[in-house]
Amino acid sequence: MRFTKPAWVMHKDSAMRGEEKRVSMFSCHVHPDGSRIATGGLDAKVRIWSTKPILNHASELSGRPPKSLCTLTMHTGPVLVVRWAHSGRWLASGSDDEIVMIWDLDPTAKGKVWGSDEVNVEGWKPLKRLVGHESDVTDLAWSPGDRYLASVGLDSAVIIWCGFTLERIRKIDQHQGFVKGVCWDPVGEFLATGSDDRSVRIWRTTDWGLEAEVKKPFDHSPGTFFRRLSWSPDGAHITASNATNNEGYVFIAAVIARNTWTSEISLVGHENTVEVAAYNPHIFLRDPSQPVTAPNICSVVALGADDRAVSVWQTKAPRPLIVAKDVFDRQIMDLSWSADGLTLYAVSSDGTMAVFSFDATELEGIAPKSAQEQYLKRFGFVPPPLPEGFSHQIPMDAAKAQANNRITPPPSPRAQSQDFGSVPPATVQTGGEQVHTLIAKRKPKKRIQPTFAGSLSGTVPSSSVNGIAAIPSSKPVSTVPVPGSMAAAPSRPFQDVPSSSAVPLSPPATSALQLSVSQPFGESASAFGLGLNTGESVEDYPMDLDGEVRISSLETTLQGGKGKRKAGDEAEDRIATKPRTLGGDRVRENVPVRPITGRSAASISIPALLSGEGPGLGGRLEAPQLLTYLKVTVEGSEDIFEGRNAEGDEPNEVIYVGGKQTQWLDYLPSSILALTATSAFCAVAMQDGSVNVYSHTGRRLMPALSLGAPCHTLTGSKNMLMVLTVSGMLYVWDVRKQAAKFPPISIAPILVPSPNLSIISTAVRPNGAPVIQLSDGVAHSYDPCLLSWIKLSEPWWAEGSDAWQGRQRANNQSAARGPVAIIEGAISERMAVDDGRAEKVRPAWWNAALTLGHLESKLHAAKVLDSPQEYKQALLLYAKRIADEGFRAKAEELVKELFGPVYWRPNREESWSPTTLGMSKRDLLKEVLNIFVRSKTLTKLGQDWQDIVKKAQNGE
């Protein structure tokens, strides 16, 4: 066995400047082809790494292939689980942000990672956000054949999604505690989940009913971060983590037998709670010379525990094969075996990864995958039919034909064209599916030149529009068959293609279009995520792939067939079929940025009253300086929205630039003062007091808005657009609904009290709440329900509140920080609120009063800013402080506010709302009561109300 800990596999704290601080890794999973591994961490990112530099020292030193392949940044909370689909085309990730994200390969998405210096060698795009959990998503699992995806979380729910359409099929909410582990029966008949309610439950996949509940080995199990469990590859056993013997004094992993659902076997030896179990994907034979029968089968399972040790067990032996102690500084969070069953990866909350590589002789009796497939057929389980028109399988004749044909894509037809290249007699008809395999060719010190190899059928998926022609070749070609490659993306409904409708090929087959790799990998090229561009022709060289990163055959189709592309189209698009855009044929010129002066007052003609000379404001709000050039980056992309003000008689214009090409432009009657661009719209504010709002394709989403005065600031977030004019009027619109969030409101009430006050920053939340930060440190918002400006936070609380977090901003993960924490951090930074706090003499109750007042203020601010996580955090801190101080009256009032009317039932028309910020008030109450019960002063109050809550739940 070989052991390694690659120091460069890490998730970094983005808040640390100038130094790299390792943060916890919560999950890892190896790609089915073994070429890459995905990890999820506290930095809210999913990272994909090459495995070859981990396993091969020479590859690590040479930097080929690159160590880091991709960083995915769409999650807003720590990523707790990552799982590749068995097909290898999709990656699922679950996070603290309550979202399950499905990522799909995107060869066009390579390049620099937004907001960092990292570069993505290959691109993965978010294919779909699966919304349904109401709390952290803790574990995910794909069923055999990717028929289903199961997700579990801290909302005690198990959600089943279709593995093809990604639609939600069923939500199971019978667990009474956080669900922290899930695994599928390899037969496909059952699903198992592990929960903090101290049970493992088995669910039938035929009707999603409860098959069995296993409780005995978990009666005294303590709380852990995860309860990851695993099903043996022969379907006979589940190994569940976090079990105990001897009333909780001996930490074990419980082995649960199929059908009887009892745990008679324990894996004993770890000195602390077992956190994760992971079976080797292969079955093993006790006697390799004997047939594959139940008595001759055993399994290998790995355990990771809170004692920082990893153990590997073979079920035919009473003792573990290996025990690796002191490998990590903290507990093990996840384990993953490679598909060949010879490499085990482990990650820990200390932020490191350890890798154990075995020889086949060390894991004796390993059986091929085909033996497992043959054995599982004996169970006689018939899986449910697939959604119509979808498949993850390669037809057998197509798989065989892959080695016999070399084909190259013809020019791309026009959009929506149904003409296809003629099919030569040498192509092979398959069962209605088309399979492509990439063949890599190389010449020493030349760029890698992959071409296509595969077969054709009379019918092709509707997401493809290219005909494929065979090319004659006298050179030998190394083909790499890839198991499950058709699973690349679920094939779309098939269409019959008349063979008579053909277009001539250009260039001709004899001078086939060569494809080159824009990011060369050197010798260990993996075409799994390559963007393909036209390159110069080179001689054919068969590529020796022995020991290299395997090449996976993945068809780059867009979801739902909305856009129809194949590798090679990109080159053709540039040559002949570049889409027509408004202004796209014009050469882009660089404009020097300089102020525009001397513009006559007549051309502006804004009355003095509206230029900030209104009552109380006295010209304190000024319009932005007029510049020749302005630009903003579109939120969530690298596209640019820019404005150009002419100094002469030429018209002013706004331009939307995507991929270095002008996508559209518009000419404007007045000079441009400010721009903003979100993921939903672009907006421009002009000197005549009007605002235009555009979609990303240049359509006007709203009529031109006439505000009567130039803007002071213009800002946007998601669907919200906010304008503050120099006359002191604030406007907020929901662009998607084309409606104002509240009537125009003056900011005079917050600016007038002091003549020295000025506005430091303005922002708008995705729910439409404005945030105005003033020079005195106070942050304001407007509450349309109260018809009043309200204070979100202020430096006053820093004078004595123990809950003031601003000074600790460096310790927070910026990705996970909420809006209230960000506001307090900005106040601390600007106002230096810590100066002189200790020297002042304060009254006796000063600290308690300010802490409670601050927390109450934070609760209201979190509500206004729509920040449920911060609301819950502040509520629990508030409850703890009340309990510590013994303020019974405040505690009772809080409990009654969360409990609501005693006889309230769902679906009854009453003024009391059972939720706040999407969270159940009574669920929040349970957590508050847990705090009260553990306190010294409010124990009785907490217990009494726990009884009342339980009775209300049971309908008594």
CSV table of N, CA and C in Angstrom, one decimal, residues 132-138 151-159 171-181 193-199 201 203 872 923 926-927 953:
chain,number,residue,atom,x,y,z
A,132,GLY,N,-35.9,22.5,-2.8
A,132,GLY,CA,-36.9,21.8,-2.1
A,132,GLY,C,-36.6,21.6,-0.6
A,133,HIS,N,-35.3,21.5,-0.3
A,133,HIS,CA,-34.9,21.4,1.1
A,133,HIS,C,-35.1,22.8,1.8
A,134,GLU,N,-35.4,22.7,3.1
A,134,GLU,CA,-35.6,23.9,3.9
A,134,GLU,C,-34.5,24.2,4.9
A,135,SER,N,-33.4,23.3,4.8
A,135,SER,CA,-32.2,23.5,5.6
A,135,SER,C,-31.1,22.9,4.9
A,136,ASP,N,-29.9,22.8,5.6
A,136,ASP,CA,-28.7,22.3,5.0
A,136,ASP,C,-28.9,20.9,4.3
A,137,VAL,N,-28.3,20.8,3.1
A,137,VAL,CA,-28.3,19.5,2.4
A,137,VAL,C,-27.0,18.8,2.8
A,138,THR,N,-27.2,17.6,3.5
A,138,THR,CA,-26.0,16.9,4.1
A,138,THR,C,-25.5,15.8,3.3
A,151,SER,N,-31.6,13.1,-2.0
A,151,SER,CA,-30.9,14.1,-1.2
A,151,SER,C,-31.5,14.2,0.2
A,152,VAL,N,-30.7,14.4,1.2
A,152,VAL,CA,-31.2,14.4,2.6
A,152,VAL,C,-30.6,15.7,3.3
A,153,GLY,N,-31.3,16.1,4.3
A,153,GLY,CA,-30.8,17.3,5.0
A,153,GLY,C,-31.3,17.5,6.4
A,154,LEU,N,-30.9,18.7,6.9
A,154,LEU,CA,-31.2,19.0,8.3
A,154,LEU,C,-32.7,19.4,8.5
A,155,ASP,N,-33.5,19.4,7.4
A,155,ASP,CA,-34.9,19.7,7.5
A,155,ASP,C,-35.7,18.3,7.8
A,156,SER,N,-34.9,17.3,8.0
A,156,SER,CA,-35.4,15.9,8.3
A,156,SER,C,-36.1,15.3,7.1
A,157,ALA,N,-35.9,15.8,5.9
A,157,ALA,CA,-36.5,15.3,4.7
A,157,ALA,C,-35.6,14.5,3.9
A,158,VAL,N,-36.2,13.5,3.2
A,158,VAL,CA,-35.5,12.8,2.1
A,158,VAL,C,-36.3,13.1,0.8
A,159,ILE,N,-35.6,13.6,-0.2
A,159,ILE,CA,-36.2,14.0,-1.4
A,159,ILE,C,-35.6,13.2,-2.6
A,171,LYS,N,-41.2,13.5,-1.7
A,171,LYS,CA,-40.6,14.0,-0.5
A,171,LYS,C,-41.0,13.1,0.6
A,172,ILE,N,-40.0,12.5,1.3
A,172,ILE,CA,-40.3,11.6,2.5
A,172,ILE,C,-39.9,12.4,3.8
A,173,ASP,N,-40.9,12.6,4.6
A,173,ASP,CA,-40.6,13.4,5.9
A,173,ASP,C,-41.0,12.7,7.1
A,174,GLN,N,-40.6,11.4,7.2
A,174,GLN,CA,-41.0,10.6,8.3
A,174,GLN,C,-40.0,10.5,9.4
A,175,HIS,N,-38.7,11.0,9.1
A,175,HIS,CA,-37.7,11.0,10.1
A,175,HIS,C,-38.0,12.1,11.2
A,176,GLN,N,-37.6,11.9,12.4
A,176,GLN,CA,-37.9,12.8,13.5
A,176,GLN,C,-36.7,13.6,13.9
A,177,GLY,N,-35.6,13.5,13.1
A,177,GLY,CA,-34.4,14.3,13.4
A,177,GLY,C,-33.6,14.5,12.1
A,178,PHE,N,-32.5,15.3,12.2
A,178,PHE,CA,-31.7,15.6,11.1
A,178,PHE,C,-31.3,14.4,10.3
A,179,VAL,N,-31.5,14.3,9.0
A,179,VAL,CA,-31.0,13.2,8.2
A,179,VAL,C,-29.6,13.5,7.6
A,180,LYS,N,-28.7,12.6,7.9
A,180,LYS,CA,-27.3,13.0,7.6
A,180,LYS,C,-26.6,11.9,6.8
A,181,GLY,N,-27.3,11.0,6.2
A,181,GLY,CA,-26.7,10.0,5.4
A,181,GLY,C,-27.7,9.3,4.5
A,193,THR,N,-31.5,5.5,4.7
A,193,THR,CA,-31.2,6.8,5.3
A,193,THR,C,-30.8,6.7,6.7
A,194,GLY,N,-29.9,7.5,7.2
A,194,GLY,CA,-29.5,7.5,8.6
A,194,GLY,C,-29.7,8.9,9.2
A,195,SER,N,-30.3,8.9,10.4
A,195,SER,CA,-30.8,10.2,11.0
A,195,SER,C,-30.4,10.3,12.4
A,196,ASP,N,-30.4,11.6,12.9
A,196,ASP,CA,-30.2,11.9,14.3
A,196,ASP,C,-31.3,11.4,15.2
A,197,ASP,N,-32.4,10.9,14.6
A,197,ASP,CA,-33.5,10.3,15.4
A,197,ASP,C,-33.1,8.9,15.9
A,198,ARG,N,-31.8,8.6,15.7
A,198,ARG,CA,-31.1,7.3,16.1
A,198,ARG,C,-31.8,6.1,15.4
A,199,SER,N,-31.9,6.2,14.1
A,199,SER,CA,-32.5,5.1,13.4
A,199,SER,C,-31.9,5.1,12.0
A,201,ARG,N,-33.4,3.9,8.3
A,201,ARG,CA,-34.7,3.5,7.7
A,201,ARG,C,-34.5,3.0,6.3
A,203,TRP,N,-36.3,2.3,2.7
A,203,TRP,CA,-37.5,2.6,1.9
A,203,TRP,C,-37.5,1.8,0.6
A,872,LYS,N,-32.2,33.3,12.4
A,872,LYS,CA,-32.1,32.2,13.3
A,872,LYS,C,-30.9,32.3,14.3
A,923,ASP,N,-41.0,25.4,14.8
A,923,ASP,CA,-39.7,24.7,14.7
A,923,ASP,C,-38.6,25.5,15.4
A,926,LYS,N,-38.9,25.2,19.1
A,926,LYS,CA,-38.3,23.9,19.7
A,926,LYS,C,-36.8,24.2,20.0
A,927,GLU,N,-36.1,24.9,19.1
A,927,GLU,CA,-34.7,25.1,19.4
A,927,GLU,C,-34.5,26.1,20.5
A,953,GLN,N,-48.6,19.4,18.4
A,953,GLN,CA,-48.2,18.6,17.2
A,953,GLN,C,-49.1,17.4,17.0
